[in-house]
Amino acid sequence: MLFDISPNITPWNGMEDALGCYLDSLRAVRGLPARLALPGHRRPGTLAPRVDALLEHHARRLDELTAILRARPGSTAYEAAAHMTWNIRSRSWDDFPLAQKWFAVGECIAHLDHLRRQGRLQREQQDGVWHAWAL
């Protein structure tokens, strides 16, 4: 756990809901009696408030993605990611560095997977590409 940036959560082979696993892990850590966390790099911090902030961050992300899918039904992960809020110094999605787009689309896919597991979206494959609709 880092205290000044949020980790990039992306799908992993064999894991249906990487974001769900991450959120479960945060909740488990939240219940530990530790107050101070000493990460492997960057600065230390107070555990419970950071866990709460990360849980809230992902709840907002899931709501944002649901709103995007309502406004743009049938979006691909790439299309949805282009409309999400990112903390990157670029004027627009088109100006994002390619590596940042890769991370953003991966994180969007993890959030789409989680929404699907929650029953909040439907997806359909068309010509080998997944499209999503908010329910």
mmCIF file of C-alpha atoms in Angstrom:
data_model
loop_
_atom_site.group_PDB
_atom_site.id
_atom_site.type_symbol
_atom_site.label_atom_id
_atom_site.label_comp_id
_atom_site.label_asym_id
_atom_site.label_seq_id
_atom_site.Cartn_x
_atom_site.Cartn_y
_atom_site.Cartn_z
ATOM 1 C CA MET A 1 0.000 0.000 0.000
ATOM 2 C CA LEU A 2 1.288 3.414 -0.969
ATOM 3 C CA PHE A 3 0.115 6.630 0.599
ATOM 4 C CA ASP A 4 0.466 9.170 -2.177
ATOM 5 C CA ILE A 5 -0.638 7.232 -5.270
ATOM 6 C CA SER A 6 -3.202 4.539 -5.928
ATOM 7 C CA PRO A 7 -2.005 1.287 -7.480
ATOM 8 C CA ASN A 8 -2.930 0.313 -11.019
ATOM 9 C CA ILE A 9 -5.361 -2.604 -10.708
ATOM 10 C CA THR A 10 -5.496 -4.687 -13.886
ATOM 11 C CA PRO A 11 -6.865 -8.131 -14.737
ATOM 12 C CA TRP A 12 -4.705 -11.192 -14.073
ATOM 13 C CA ASN A 13 -4.997 -14.533 -15.840
ATOM 14 C CA GLY A 14 -7.098 -16.939 -13.812
ATOM 15 C CA MET A 15 -8.604 -14.152 -11.676
ATOM 16 C CA GLU A 16 -12.153 -13.217 -12.667
ATOM 17 C CA ASP A 17 -12.370 -10.066 -10.566
ATOM 18 C CA ALA A 18 -8.968 -8.549 -9.814
ATOM 19 C CA LEU A 19 -10.509 -5.367 -8.428
ATOM 20 C CA GLY A 20 -12.847 -7.363 -6.177
ATOM 21 C CA CYS A 21 -9.875 -9.336 -4.821
ATOM 22 C CA TYR A 22 -7.984 -6.089 -4.213
ATOM 23 C CA LEU A 23 -10.959 -4.513 -2.404
ATOM 24 C CA ASP A 24 -11.377 -7.652 -0.263
ATOM 25 C CA SER A 25 -7.678 -7.452 0.586
ATOM 26 C CA LEU A 26 -8.030 -3.802 1.603
ATOM 27 C CA ARG A 27 -10.956 -4.658 3.870
ATOM 28 C CA ALA A 28 -8.929 -7.456 5.478
ATOM 29 C CA VAL A 29 -5.984 -5.110 6.062
ATOM 30 C CA ARG A 30 -8.387 -2.493 7.440
ATOM 31 C CA GLY A 31 -9.270 -4.910 10.242
ATOM 32 C CA LEU A 32 -5.668 -5.342 11.399
ATOM 33 C CA PRO A 33 -4.666 -3.731 14.705
ATOM 34 C CA ALA A 34 -1.722 -1.914 13.058
ATOM 35 C CA ARG A 35 -1.837 1.865 12.913
ATOM 36 C CA LEU A 36 1.342 2.619 10.990
ATOM 37 C CA ALA A 37 2.163 1.020 7.644
ATOM 38 C CA LEU A 38 5.719 0.949 6.324
ATOM 39 C CA PRO A 39 5.612 0.387 2.556
ATOM 40 C CA GLY A 40 8.538 -1.047 0.615
ATOM 41 C CA HIS A 41 9.093 2.348 -0.959
ATOM 42 C CA ARG A 42 7.818 5.895 -0.538
ATOM 43 C CA ARG A 43 6.686 7.316 2.776
ATOM 44 C CA PRO A 44 4.913 5.523 5.662
ATOM 45 C CA GLY A 45 1.366 6.355 6.666
ATOM 46 C CA THR A 46 -1.579 5.622 8.909
ATOM 47 C CA LEU A 47 -3.296 2.436 7.787
ATOM 48 C CA ALA A 48 -7.056 2.818 8.361
ATOM 49 C CA PRO A 49 -7.505 6.276 6.788
ATOM 50 C CA ARG A 50 -5.569 5.205 3.695
ATOM 51 C CA VAL A 51 -7.610 2.021 3.294
ATOM 52 C CA ASP A 52 -10.800 4.073 3.626
ATOM 53 C CA ALA A 53 -9.541 6.547 1.011
ATOM 54 C CA LEU A 54 -8.694 3.753 -1.442
ATOM 55 C CA LEU A 55 -12.081 2.074 -0.955
ATOM 56 C CA GLU A 56 -13.809 5.411 -1.567
ATOM 57 C CA HIS A 57 -11.620 6.080 -4.629
ATOM 58 C CA HIS A 58 -12.692 2.819 -6.246
ATOM 59 C CA ALA A 59 -16.363 3.339 -5.326
ATOM 60 C CA ARG A 60 -16.219 6.711 -7.129
ATOM 61 C CA ARG A 61 -14.435 5.060 -10.075
ATOM 62 C CA LEU A 62 -17.149 2.401 -10.368
ATOM 63 C CA ASP A 63 -19.870 5.072 -10.267
ATOM 64 C CA GLU A 64 -18.023 7.164 -12.855
ATOM 65 C CA LEU A 65 -17.680 4.182 -15.180
ATOM 66 C CA THR A 66 -21.367 3.307 -14.765
ATOM 67 C CA ALA A 67 -22.297 6.883 -15.733
ATOM 68 C CA ILE A 68 -20.013 6.683 -18.782
ATOM 69 C CA LEU A 69 -21.664 3.450 -19.907
ATOM 70 C CA ARG A 70 -25.121 4.995 -19.451
ATOM 71 C CA ALA A 71 -24.083 7.968 -21.587
ATOM 72 C CA ARG A 72 -22.240 5.794 -24.128
ATOM 73 C CA PRO A 73 -23.925 2.376 -24.198
ATOM 74 C CA GLY A 74 -21.983 -0.372 -25.936
ATOM 75 C CA SER A 75 -18.585 1.209 -25.261
ATOM 76 C CA THR A 76 -15.408 -0.812 -25.438
ATOM 77 C CA ALA A 77 -12.921 -0.626 -22.571
ATOM 78 C CA TYR A 78 -10.737 1.677 -24.673
ATOM 79 C CA GLU A 79 -13.670 3.982 -25.404
ATOM 80 C CA ALA A 80 -14.801 4.030 -21.772
ATOM 81 C CA ALA A 81 -11.257 4.650 -20.492
ATOM 82 C CA ALA A 82 -11.000 7.650 -22.816
ATOM 83 C CA HIS A 83 -13.848 9.307 -20.883
ATOM 84 C CA MET A 84 -12.708 8.446 -17.350
ATOM 85 C CA THR A 85 -10.974 10.981 -15.124
ATOM 86 C CA TRP A 86 -7.217 10.406 -14.963
ATOM 87 C CA ASN A 87 -4.552 12.284 -13.036
ATOM 88 C CA ILE A 88 -2.204 12.655 -15.995
ATOM 89 C CA ARG A 89 -0.764 15.852 -17.425
ATOM 90 C CA SER A 90 -2.268 15.705 -20.903
ATOM 91 C CA ARG A 91 -4.733 17.952 -22.674
ATOM 92 C CA SER A 92 -6.806 15.021 -23.878
ATOM 93 C CA TRP A 93 -6.922 11.240 -24.202
ATOM 94 C CA ASP A 94 -5.298 11.558 -27.632
ATOM 95 C CA ASP A 95 -2.267 13.180 -25.979
ATOM 96 C CA PHE A 96 -1.835 10.488 -23.301
ATOM 97 C CA PRO A 97 1.487 8.653 -23.581
ATOM 98 C CA LEU A 98 0.937 5.160 -24.990
ATOM 99 C CA ALA A 99 2.109 3.454 -21.768
ATOM 100 C CA GLN A 100 -0.393 5.508 -19.740
ATOM 101 C CA LYS A 101 -3.201 4.495 -22.106
ATOM 102 C CA TRP A 102 -2.180 0.857 -21.578
ATOM 103 C CA PHE A 103 -2.421 1.260 -17.790
ATOM 104 C CA ALA A 104 -5.695 3.208 -18.047
ATOM 105 C CA VAL A 105 -7.394 0.631 -20.276
ATOM 106 C CA GLY A 106 -6.189 -2.186 -18.000
ATOM 107 C CA GLU A 107 -7.636 -0.439 -14.968
ATOM 108 C CA CYS A 108 -10.869 0.237 -16.846
ATOM 109 C CA ILE A 109 -11.143 -3.483 -17.708
ATOM 110 C CA ALA A 110 -10.659 -4.422 -14.037
ATOM 111 C CA HIS A 111 -13.462 -2.028 -13.070
ATOM 112 C CA LEU A 112 -15.702 -3.355 -15.875
ATOM 113 C CA ASP A 113 -15.092 -6.914 -14.654
ATOM 114 C CA HIS A 114 -16.042 -5.883 -11.124
ATOM 115 C CA LEU A 115 -19.223 -4.140 -12.290
ATOM 116 C CA ARG A 116 -20.176 -7.280 -14.214
ATOM 117 C CA ARG A 117 -19.608 -9.457 -11.130
ATOM 118 C CA GLN A 118 -21.819 -7.066 -9.155
ATOM 119 C CA GLY A 119 -24.568 -7.401 -11.778
ATOM 120 C CA ARG A 120 -24.250 -3.731 -12.720
ATOM 121 C CA LEU A 121 -23.341 -4.224 -16.377
ATOM 122 C CA GLN A 122 -23.872 -6.516 -19.306
ATOM 123 C CA ARG A 123 -21.243 -7.227 -21.910
ATOM 124 C CA GLU A 124 -21.352 -8.714 -25.368
ATOM 125 C CA GLN A 125 -18.626 -9.705 -27.778
ATOM 126 C CA GLN A 126 -18.959 -8.332 -31.306
ATOM 127 C CA ASP A 127 -16.357 -9.234 -33.927
ATOM 128 C CA GLY A 128 -13.914 -10.246 -31.191
ATOM 129 C CA VAL A 129 -14.312 -7.009 -29.196
ATOM 130 C CA TRP A 130 -16.171 -6.730 -25.863
ATOM 131 C CA HIS A 131 -18.795 -3.998 -25.505
ATOM 132 C CA ALA A 132 -20.495 -3.032 -22.234
ATOM 133 C CA TRP A 133 -23.858 -1.629 -21.152
ATOM 134 C CA ALA A 134 -24.798 -0.372 -17.692
ATOM 135 C CA LEU A 135 -27.794 -2.110 -16.125
#
